Amino acid sequence: MNYFSTRNETKKYTAAQAIAMGLAPDGGLFVPETIPSVDESALRALCGMDYRARAVELMGLYLEEFSREELEGFVRRAYAENYDHPEIAPLHLLDDATGFLELWHGPTCAFKDMALQMLPYLLTASLKKTGEKRQVCILVATSGDTGKAALEGFKDVPGTRIFVFYPDGGVSAIQRLQMVTQAGENVGVCAVRGNFDDAQTGVKVIFGDSQFAARLTEKGWFLSSANSINWGRLLPQIVYYFSAYCDYVNSGKLNFGDRLNFCVPTGNFGNILAGWFAKQMGLPVGRFICASNANNVLTEFIQTGVYDKNRPFHNTISPSMDILVSSNLERLLYMLTDDKTTAAYMARLAKDGRYTVDAEVLSALQSTFSAGFCDDDETRGTIGRVFAETGYLMDTHTAVACKVLSDYRAQSGDQTPAVVVSTASPFKFAADVLAGLGADGGAEPLAALSEKSGMPIPAPLQNLEERPVRFDGVAEKSEMERLVDQFLS
Ligand SMILES: *Cc1c(COP(=O)(O)O)cnc(C)c1O
């Protein structure tokens, strides 16, 4: 299967090229030429498999140049003892009509592991297939969770280095500690003055600097991305939508073939877009409910067709969703329009910070997506209420989705069973989760949350304070390129 850029359909790339390059040369995002379909009998077969086998089947549909044996090897290593749950992505049913898809049982306790434990295998194999002789440096801008997950995925992977930028003061204390104490010989981390969009723009500028790229080539390096603009990030995420559906059916609470809704806490639109691909492949999904925090640019977009990033940026207690430019939306726009229209929207976004889609695109969007948002008080309130009523503990991002789903159900009357996509362990945001429970964690929020909930602190988050801080730098946006240059010298 071929891939091309959302901004130019005429030039074709293989899957390996798309994954190795990350971003298309024209600044667009790679998309598959066609979307493979999973028919009823194939879906039934998936329901009889475990997570790893489901991943091999589904990813293989998009990766013709990769052999089955290769994919089996990747999956065996990506989803193994590094997960603290045998089902990898278990579905927790709260009641008959509501499930939580727990995507945080991996080594960094957030859903990014689902893709970033896999990406290093996909990427290094892709480099071999494309005959790339240079070594790859992964550049990451993170709102908190991607950075750590990418560092963990790429640490000490031969032929690679990884450098992560995060917004100074824009990530939780635990997220920061996870990154600045990162082990590995090939890793670098630095804070940037500004918010996530500043860090992401800074990284995009580096990617766009062709002189810098030429200098790096002389030194034997090239840059690639582990952000969700890389197709290799999106692809592994399609798997867990199928997996959740199958597990729901296997629980006996959903008839095979009946529709299921998904409510997804959304930032860069990568997670929810993977779900949309699953639906296009034939998964019986009713609607996707796009959940945002106070940075509600996507809520407005889905409700009105106007995307406008010219608005105040809010630092919230769900920091991984503090995003005003949702990169992956470009892929959906392309799927609903064409390359020229998409390029025009993106040009307007770059120039004016806003664009408006036409009525046809809006109605296509609204035929599948609903949207809502909630603020920090509502997020905390939801954590406390659900824990008091059911004993189920959620992190702040998942709580945003849980609240938005209940608002959606109340407003629409849609009682289709729904899965809340649970994107982080509650321990990763322990202080704010405790606040939701009406408690104060004091100096040791992890221990306090463990005591209050009766759940053990996940192993990767234990003793973080005792690990040596390796990376305490803070840079201006203008210094980012120089730092990468130094890192590769
Ligand atoms: C990254 C992240 C999100 C947002 O996912 P997108 O793919 O960027 O929409 C939500 N919750 C958590 C915990 C995250 O780490």
Coordinates of C-alpha atoms and ligand atoms in Angstrom, one line a residue:
M1 CA 0.0 0.0 0.0
N2 CA 1.2 3.4 -0.9
Y3 CA 1.2 6.6 1.2
F4 CA 1.1 10.2 0.2
S5 CA 1.0 13.7 1.8
T6 CA -2.2 15.3 2.9
R7 CA -1.0 18.3 0.8
N8 CA 0.0 16.5 -2.4
E9 CA -1.6 13.2 -3.6
T10 CA 0.6 12.9 -6.7
K11 CA 3.9 11.8 -5.1
K12 CA 3.7 8.2 -3.6
Y13 CA 5.8 6.8 -0.8
T14 CA 6.1 3.3 0.7
A15 CA 5.1 2.6 4.3
A16 CA 8.7 2.4 5.3
Q17 CA 9.5 5.7 3.7
A18 CA 6.5 7.4 5.4
I19 CA 7.6 6.0 8.8
A20 CA 11.3 6.9 8.2
M21 CA 10.5 10.4 7.2
G22 CA 7.8 11.2 9.8
L23 CA 6.6 14.4 8.1
A24 CA 6.2 14.8 4.3
P25 CA 8.6 17.2 2.6
D26 CA 5.8 19.6 1.8
G27 CA 4.9 19.9 5.5
G28 CA 1.9 17.6 5.1
L29 CA 1.2 14.4 7.0
F30 CA 1.4 10.9 5.5
V31 CA -1.9 9.1 4.9
P32 CA -2.5 5.7 3.3
E33 CA -3.8 5.7 -0.2
T34 CA -6.7 3.4 0.7
I35 CA -8.2 2.2 3.9
P36 CA -8.2 -1.6 4.2
S37 CA -11.4 -3.2 5.4
V38 CA -12.0 -5.7 8.1
D39 CA -15.2 -7.7 7.3
E40 CA -17.5 -9.5 9.6
S41 CA -15.6 -12.8 9.6
A42 CA -12.3 -11.0 10.1
L43 CA -13.7 -9.1 13.0
R44 CA -15.0 -12.3 14.5
A45 CA -11.6 -13.9 14.2
L46 CA -10.0 -10.9 15.9
C47 CA -12.4 -11.4 18.8
G48 CA -10.8 -14.8 19.4
M49 CA -7.3 -13.5 19.6
D50 CA -5.2 -11.9 22.3
Y51 CA -3.9 -8.3 22.0
R52 CA -0.6 -9.2 20.4
A53 CA -2.3 -11.3 17.6
R54 CA -4.8 -8.6 17.0
A55 CA -1.9 -6.1 16.5
V56 CA -0.1 -8.3 14.0
E57 CA -3.3 -8.8 11.9
L58 CA -4.4 -5.1 11.9
M59 CA -1.0 -3.5 11.5
G60 CA -0.1 -5.9 8.7
L61 CA -3.0 -4.6 6.6
Y62 CA -1.1 -1.3 6.4
L63 CA 2.5 -2.6 6.1
E64 CA 2.8 -4.8 3.0
E65 CA 6.6 -4.6 2.9
F66 CA 6.8 -6.1 6.4
S67 CA 6.7 -9.8 6.8
R68 CA 4.4 -11.5 9.3
E69 CA 7.5 -12.8 11.1
E70 CA 8.8 -9.3 11.4
L71 CA 5.6 -7.9 12.8
E72 CA 5.3 -10.8 15.2
G73 CA 8.7 -10.1 16.5
F74 CA 8.0 -6.4 17.0
V75 CA 4.7 -7.1 18.8
R76 CA 6.3 -9.7 21.0
R77 CA 8.9 -7.2 22.2
A78 CA 6.6 -4.1 22.3
Y79 CA 3.8 -5.6 24.3
A80 CA 5.5 -7.9 26.8
E81 CA 6.8 -7.8 30.4
N82 CA 7.1 -4.0 30.0
Y83 CA 3.3 -4.0 30.6
D84 CA 2.0 -4.7 34.1
H85 CA -1.2 -6.2 32.8
P86 CA -1.5 -9.5 30.8
E87 CA -4.2 -8.2 28.5
I88 CA -2.0 -5.1 27.6
A89 CA -5.0 -2.9 27.0
P90 CA -7.8 -4.2 29.3
L91 CA -11.4 -3.0 29.1
H92 CA -12.8 -2.3 32.6
L93 CA -16.6 -2.3 32.5
L94 CA -18.1 0.2 35.0
D95 CA -21.6 -0.8 34.2
D96 CA -23.3 -2.6 31.3
A97 CA -23.2 0.4 29.1
T98 CA -19.9 2.1 30.0
G99 CA -16.4 0.7 29.8
F100 CA -13.0 2.2 30.4
L101 CA -10.2 1.2 28.0
E102 CA -7.1 1.3 30.1
L103 CA -4.2 2.2 27.9
W104 CA -1.7 3.0 30.7
H105 CA -0.3 -0.3 31.8
G106 CA 3.0 0.3 29.9
P107 CA 6.4 1.5 31.2
T108 CA 5.5 5.3 31.4
C109 CA 1.9 4.9 32.7
A110 CA 0.3 6.8 29.8
F111 CA -1.3 5.7 26.5
K112 CA 1.6 7.0 24.5
D113 CA 3.4 3.7 25.3
M114 CA 0.9 1.8 23.1
A115 CA 2.5 3.4 20.1
L116 CA 6.0 4.4 21.4
Q117 CA 6.9 0.9 22.5
M118 CA 6.3 -0.1 18.9
L119 CA 7.6 2.8 16.9
P120 CA 11.4 2.1 17.5
Y121 CA 11.0 -1.3 15.9
L122 CA 8.9 0.1 13.0
L123 CA 11.3 2.9 12.5
T124 CA 14.6 1.0 12.6
A125 CA 13.2 -1.7 10.3
S126 CA 12.0 1.1 7.9
L127 CA 15.4 2.6 7.8
K128 CA 16.9 -0.7 6.8
K129 CA 14.2 -1.2 4.1
T130 CA 14.8 2.3 2.6
G131 CA 18.5 1.8 2.5
E132 CA 19.1 4.8 4.8
K133 CA 22.8 5.0 5.8
R134 CA 22.5 8.0 8.1
Q135 CA 21.6 7.6 11.8
V136 CA 18.4 9.0 13.0
C137 CA 17.8 11.6 15.6
I138 CA 14.3 11.7 16.9
L139 CA 13.1 15.2 17.9
V140 CA 10.1 15.5 20.2
A141 CA 8.0 18.3 21.5
T142 CA 5.9 17.1 24.4
S143 CA 3.0 18.3 26.5
G144 CA 4.3 15.8 29.0
D145 CA 3.6 12.1 28.2
T146 CA 5.0 11.7 24.7
G147 CA 8.4 12.8 25.8
K148 CA 8.8 10.2 28.5
A149 CA 7.2 7.5 26.4
A150 CA 9.5 8.3 23.4
L151 CA 12.6 8.4 25.7
E152 CA 11.7 5.0 27.1
G153 CA 11.0 3.6 23.7
F154 CA 14.2 4.8 22.0
K155 CA 16.7 4.7 24.9
D156 CA 19.9 2.8 23.8
V157 CA 18.3 1.7 20.5
P158 CA 21.4 1.4 18.2
G159 CA 21.6 3.9 15.4
T160 CA 19.3 6.4 17.1
R161 CA 19.4 9.4 19.4
I162 CA 16.5 11.2 20.9
F163 CA 16.1 14.8 22.0
V164 CA 13.0 16.0 23.9
F165 CA 11.7 19.6 24.4
Y166 CA 9.0 20.2 27.0
P167 CA 7.3 23.5 28.0
D168 CA 8.9 25.0 31.1
G169 CA 6.3 24.8 33.9
G170 CA 3.8 23.2 31.5
V171 CA 4.0 19.6 32.6
S172 CA 3.2 18.0 36.0
A173 CA 5.9 17.5 38.6
I174 CA 5.9 13.7 38.0
Q175 CA 6.0 14.1 34.3
R176 CA 9.0 16.4 34.6
L177 CA 10.8 14.1 37.0
Q178 CA 10.2 11.1 34.7
M179 CA 12.0 13.0 31.9
V180 CA 14.8 14.8 33.6
T181 CA 15.9 11.5 35.3
Q182 CA 15.8 9.5 32.0
A183 CA 18.5 6.8 31.7
G184 CA 20.2 6.0 28.4
E185 CA 23.4 7.0 26.5
N186 CA 21.5 8.4 23.5
V187 CA 19.0 10.7 25.1
G188 CA 18.7 14.5 25.7
V189 CA 16.0 16.6 27.4
C190 CA 15.5 20.3 27.7
A191 CA 12.8 22.7 28.9
V192 CA 11.7 25.5 26.6
R193 CA 10.4 28.9 27.8
G194 CA 6.8 29.0 26.5
N195 CA 3.9 26.6 26.2
F196 CA 3.5 23.4 24.3
D197 CA 2.6 25.1 21.0
D198 CA 5.8 27.1 21.3
A199 CA 7.8 23.9 21.7
Q200 CA 6.0 22.2 18.9
T201 CA 6.4 25.2 16.6
G202 CA 10.1 25.3 17.5
V203 CA 10.5 21.6 16.5
K204 CA 8.6 22.2 13.2
V205 CA 11.0 25.1 12.4
I206 CA 14.0 22.8 12.9
F207 CA 12.4 20.2 10.7
G208 CA 11.8 22.8 8.0
D209 CA 15.4 24.2 8.0
S210 CA 16.9 22.6 4.9
Q211 CA 20.4 24.1 5.5
F212 CA 20.4 22.6 9.0
A213 CA 19.4 19.2 7.4
A214 CA 22.2 19.4 4.9
R215 CA 24.7 20.1 7.7
L216 CA 23.4 17.1 9.7
T217 CA 23.7 14.9 6.6
E218 CA 27.4 15.8 6.4
K219 CA 27.7 14.6 9.9
G220 CA 25.8 11.4 9.1
W221 CA 22.5 12.3 10.8
F222 CA 18.9 13.1 9.8
L223 CA 15.9 14.1 11.9
S224 CA 12.7 12.3 12.3
S225 CA 9.7 12.6 14.5
A226 CA 8.1 10.5 17.3
N227 CA 5.2 12.9 17.6
S228 CA 1.8 11.7 16.5
I229 CA 2.4 13.3 13.1
N230 CA 4.3 10.1 12.3
W231 CA 2.2 7.4 10.7
G232 CA 4.1 4.8 12.8
R233 CA 2.6 6.4 15.9
L234 CA -1.0 6.4 14.6
L235 CA -1.0 2.8 13.3
P236 CA -0.5 0.9 16.5
Q237 CA -3.3 3.0 18.1
I238 CA -5.9 1.6 15.6
V239 CA -5.4 -1.8 17.2
Y240 CA -6.9 -0.9 20.6
Y241 CA -10.2 0.3 19.2
F242 CA -10.8 -3.1 17.7
S243 CA -9.5 -4.8 20.8
A244 CA -11.9 -2.8 23.0
Y245 CA -14.8 -3.7 20.8
C246 CA -13.9 -7.4 20.8
D247 CA -13.4 -7.4 24.6
Y248 CA -16.8 -5.7 25.0
V249 CA -18.4 -8.4 22.9
N250 CA -16.5 -11.2 24.7
S251 CA -17.8 -9.8 28.0
G252 CA -21.4 -10.7 26.9
K253 CA -22.5 -7.1 27.3
L254 CA -22.5 -6.2 23.6
N255 CA -24.0 -8.1 20.7
F256 CA -21.5 -8.8 17.9
G257 CA -22.3 -6.2 15.2
D258 CA -24.0 -3.7 17.5
R259 CA -22.5 -0.2 17.6
L260 CA -20.3 1.1 20.3
N261 CA -19.4 4.8 20.9
F262 CA -16.0 6.0 22.0
C263 CA -15.3 9.1 24.1
V264 CA -11.7 10.2 23.8
P265 CA -9.8 12.8 25.8
T266 CA -8.2 14.7 23.0
G267 CA -5.2 17.0 22.5
N268 CA -3.3 16.6 19.2
F269 CA -6.2 14.5 17.7
G270 CA -4.0 11.4 17.3
N271 CA -5.8 9.0 19.5
I272 CA -9.3 9.8 18.3
L273 CA -8.2 9.8 14.7
A274 CA -6.9 6.2 15.1
G275 CA -10.4 5.4 16.2
W276 CA -11.8 7.0 13.1
F277 CA -9.6 4.9 11.0
A278 CA -10.9 1.8 12.8
K279 CA -14.4 2.8 12.0
Q280 CA -13.5 3.4 8.3
M281 CA -12.1 -0.1 8.3
G282 CA -15.4 -1.5 9.3
L283 CA -15.5 -1.5 13.1
P284 CA -19.1 -1.0 14.2
V285 CA -18.7 2.4 15.9
G286 CA -21.6 4.8 16.4
R287 CA -20.0 8.1 17.3
F288 CA -16.8 9.5 18.6
I289 CA -17.1 12.1 21.3
C290 CA -14.1 14.4 21.3
A291 CA -13.5 15.6 24.9
S292 CA -11.4 18.7 25.7
N293 CA -10.5 20.7 28.7
A294 CA -10.6 24.5 28.9
N295 CA -8.5 24.6 25.8
N296 CA -11.7 23.9 23.8
V297 CA -10.6 24.8 20.3
L298 CA -11.8 21.3 19.0
T299 CA -15.2 21.6 20.7
E300 CA -15.8 24.8 18.9
F301 CA -14.5 23.4 15.7
I302 CA -16.7 20.3 15.7
Q303 CA -19.7 22.3 16.7
T304 CA -19.3 25.3 14.3
G305 CA -16.7 24.5 11.6
V306 CA -14.5 27.3 12.7
Y307 CA -11.0 26.4 13.9
D308 CA -9.5 29.4 15.8
K309 CA -6.3 29.1 17.8
N310 CA -6.4 32.8 18.6
R311 CA -7.5 32.4 22.2
P312 CA -6.0 32.3 25.6
F313 CA -3.9 29.3 26.4
H314 CA -4.9 27.6 29.7
N315 CA -2.6 25.5 31.9
T316 CA -5.0 22.8 33.2
I317 CA -4.8 19.7 35.4
S318 CA -5.0 17.6 32.3
P319 CA -1.8 19.1 30.8
S320 CA -1.4 16.5 28.0
M321 CA -4.5 18.1 26.4
D322 CA -3.3 21.7 26.7
I323 CA -3.0 22.1 23.0
L324 CA -4.4 24.7 20.6
V325 CA -3.0 23.4 17.3
S326 CA -4.1 19.8 16.9
S327 CA -1.8 18.5 14.2
N328 CA -3.6 15.3 13.4
L329 CA -6.8 17.1 12.4
E330 CA -5.1 17.7 9.1
R331 CA -5.4 14.0 8.4
L332 CA -9.1 14.0 9.0
L333 CA -9.6 17.2 6.9
Y334 CA -7.7 15.5 4.1
M335 CA -9.9 12.4 4.3
L336 CA -13.0 14.6 4.1
T337 CA -11.8 16.8 1.3
D338 CA -8.7 16.6 -0.9
D339 CA -5.0 17.7 -0.9
K340 CA -5.6 21.2 -2.3
T341 CA -8.3 22.1 0.1
T342 CA -6.3 20.8 3.0
A343 CA -3.2 22.7 2.0
A344 CA -5.3 25.9 1.8
Y345 CA -6.8 25.3 5.3
M346 CA -3.3 24.8 6.7
A347 CA -2.0 27.9 4.9
R348 CA -4.8 29.9 6.4
L349 CA -4.0 28.4 9.9
A350 CA -0.4 29.4 9.5
K351 CA -1.2 32.9 8.4
D352 CA -4.3 33.9 10.4
G353 CA -4.4 31.2 13.1
R354 CA -7.9 30.3 11.9
Y355 CA -9.9 28.7 9.1
T356 CA -13.5 27.8 8.4
V357 CA -14.5 24.6 6.7
D358 CA -17.4 24.7 4.3
A359 CA -20.9 23.3 5.2
E360 CA -20.4 20.0 3.5
V361 CA -17.2 19.2 5.4
L362 CA -18.9 20.3 8.7
S363 CA -21.8 18.0 8.1
A364 CA -19.5 15.1 7.3
L365 CA -17.6 15.8 10.5
Q366 CA -20.7 16.0 12.6
S367 CA -22.1 12.8 11.1
T368 CA -19.5 11.0 13.2
F369 CA -18.1 13.3 15.8
S370 CA -19.6 15.1 18.8
A371 CA -17.6 17.3 21.1
G372 CA -17.7 18.7 24.6
F373 CA -15.3 20.1 27.2
C374 CA -15.1 20.6 30.9
D375 CA -13.1 22.7 33.3
D376 CA -10.8 21.7 36.1
D377 CA -13.4 21.9 38.8
E378 CA -15.7 19.6 36.9
T379 CA -12.7 17.3 36.3
R380 CA -12.0 17.0 40.0
G381 CA -15.7 16.6 40.8
T382 CA -15.9 13.7 38.3
I383 CA -12.9 11.9 39.8
G384 CA -14.4 12.3 43.3
R385 CA -18.0 11.3 42.3
V386 CA -17.1 8.2 40.3
F387 CA -14.7 7.0 43.0
A388 CA -17.3 7.5 45.7
E389 CA -20.0 5.8 43.7
T390 CA -18.1 2.9 42.2
G391 CA -14.6 2.7 43.7
Y392 CA -13.1 3.3 40.2
L393 CA -10.2 5.7 40.1
M394 CA -9.5 7.8 37.1
D395 CA -6.7 10.2 36.1
T396 CA -7.6 13.8 35.2
H397 CA -7.6 13.3 31.4
T398 CA -9.8 10.3 31.6
A399 CA -12.1 12.2 34.0
V400 CA -12.5 15.0 31.3
A401 CA -13.8 12.3 28.9
C402 CA -16.0 10.7 31.5
K403 CA -17.7 14.1 32.3
V404 CA -18.0 14.9 28.6
L405 CA -19.6 11.5 27.9
S406 CA -22.2 12.0 30.6
D407 CA -23.0 15.5 29.3
Y408 CA -23.3 14.0 25.8
R409 CA -25.7 11.3 27.0
A410 CA -27.8 13.8 28.9
Q411 CA -28.0 16.2 26.0
S412 CA -28.4 13.7 23.1
G413 CA -30.4 10.9 24.7
D414 CA -28.0 8.6 22.9
Q415 CA -27.8 5.5 25.1
T416 CA -25.4 3.5 22.8
P417 CA -22.9 1.7 25.0
A418 CA -19.7 3.7 25.2
V419 CA -16.1 3.3 26.0
V420 CA -14.2 6.0 27.7
V421 CA -10.6 5.9 26.4
S422 CA -8.5 6.0 29.6
T423 CA -5.2 7.6 28.8
A424 CA -3.2 7.7 32.0
S425 CA -2.7 6.0 35.3
P426 CA -4.2 8.1 38.1
F427 CA -0.9 8.0 39.8
K428 CA 0.7 10.0 37.1
F429 CA -1.4 13.0 38.1
A430 CA -1.6 12.0 41.8
A431 CA -1.8 15.4 43.4
D432 CA -4.7 16.5 41.2
V433 CA -6.5 13.2 41.5
L434 CA -6.2 13.5 45.3
A435 CA -7.7 16.9 45.1
G436 CA -10.6 15.3 43.3
L437 CA -11.0 12.9 46.2
G438 CA -11.1 15.9 48.5
A439 CA -7.7 15.0 50.0
D440 CA -4.3 16.7 50.1
G441 CA -1.3 14.7 49.2
G442 CA 1.2 16.9 50.9
A443 CA 4.8 16.1 50.0
E444 CA 4.1 12.5 49.0
P445 CA 1.1 12.4 46.7
L446 CA 1.9 9.0 45.3
A447 CA 1.9 7.4 48.7
A448 CA -1.1 9.3 49.8
L449 CA -3.1 8.2 46.7
S450 CA -2.0 4.6 47.2
E451 CA -3.3 4.7 50.7
K452 CA -6.5 6.4 49.9
S453 CA -7.3 4.1 46.9
G454 CA -5.8 0.9 48.0
M455 CA -4.0 0.6 44.7
P456 CA -0.2 0.0 44.6
I457 CA 2.0 2.8 43.1
P458 CA 3.0 1.6 39.6
A459 CA 6.6 0.4 39.6
P460 CA 7.8 2.9 37.0
L461 CA 6.7 5.8 39.3
Q462 CA 8.3 4.5 42.5
N463 CA 11.3 6.3 43.9
L464 CA 11.4 8.9 41.2
E465 CA 12.6 11.5 43.6
E466 CA 15.7 9.5 44.4
R467 CA 16.9 9.2 40.9
P468 CA 19.6 11.6 39.8
V469 CA 18.5 14.6 37.7
R470 CA 20.5 14.4 34.5
F471 CA 18.9 17.2 32.5
D472 CA 18.0 20.5 34.1
G473 CA 18.5 22.9 31.2
V474 CA 15.9 25.6 30.2
A475 CA 16.3 27.2 26.8
E476 CA 14.7 30.0 24.8
K477 CA 12.8 28.9 21.7
S478 CA 15.5 30.6 19.5
E479 CA 18.2 28.2 21.0
M480 CA 16.5 24.9 20.2
E481 CA 18.3 24.3 16.9
R482 CA 21.7 25.0 18.4
L483 CA 21.0 22.6 21.2
V484 CA 20.2 19.8 18.7
D485 CA 23.3 20.7 16.8
Q486 CA 25.4 20.4 20.0
F487 CA 23.7 17.1 20.9
L488 CA 24.7 15.6 17.6
S489 CA 28.3 16.8 17.7
Ligands
LIG1 C1 -1.3 12.7 24.8 C2 -2.4 12.5 25.7 C3 -3.7 12.8 25.4 C4 -4.1 13.4 24.1 O1 -4.0 12.5 23.0 P1 -3.9 13.0 21.5 O2 -3.6 11.9 20.7 O3 -2.8 14.1 21.5 O4 -5.2 13.6 21.2 C5 -4.7 12.6 26.4 N1 -4.4 12.1 27.6 C6 -3.1 11.7 27.9 C7 -2.9 11.2 29.3 C8 -2.1 11.9 27.0 O5 -0.9 11.6 27.4

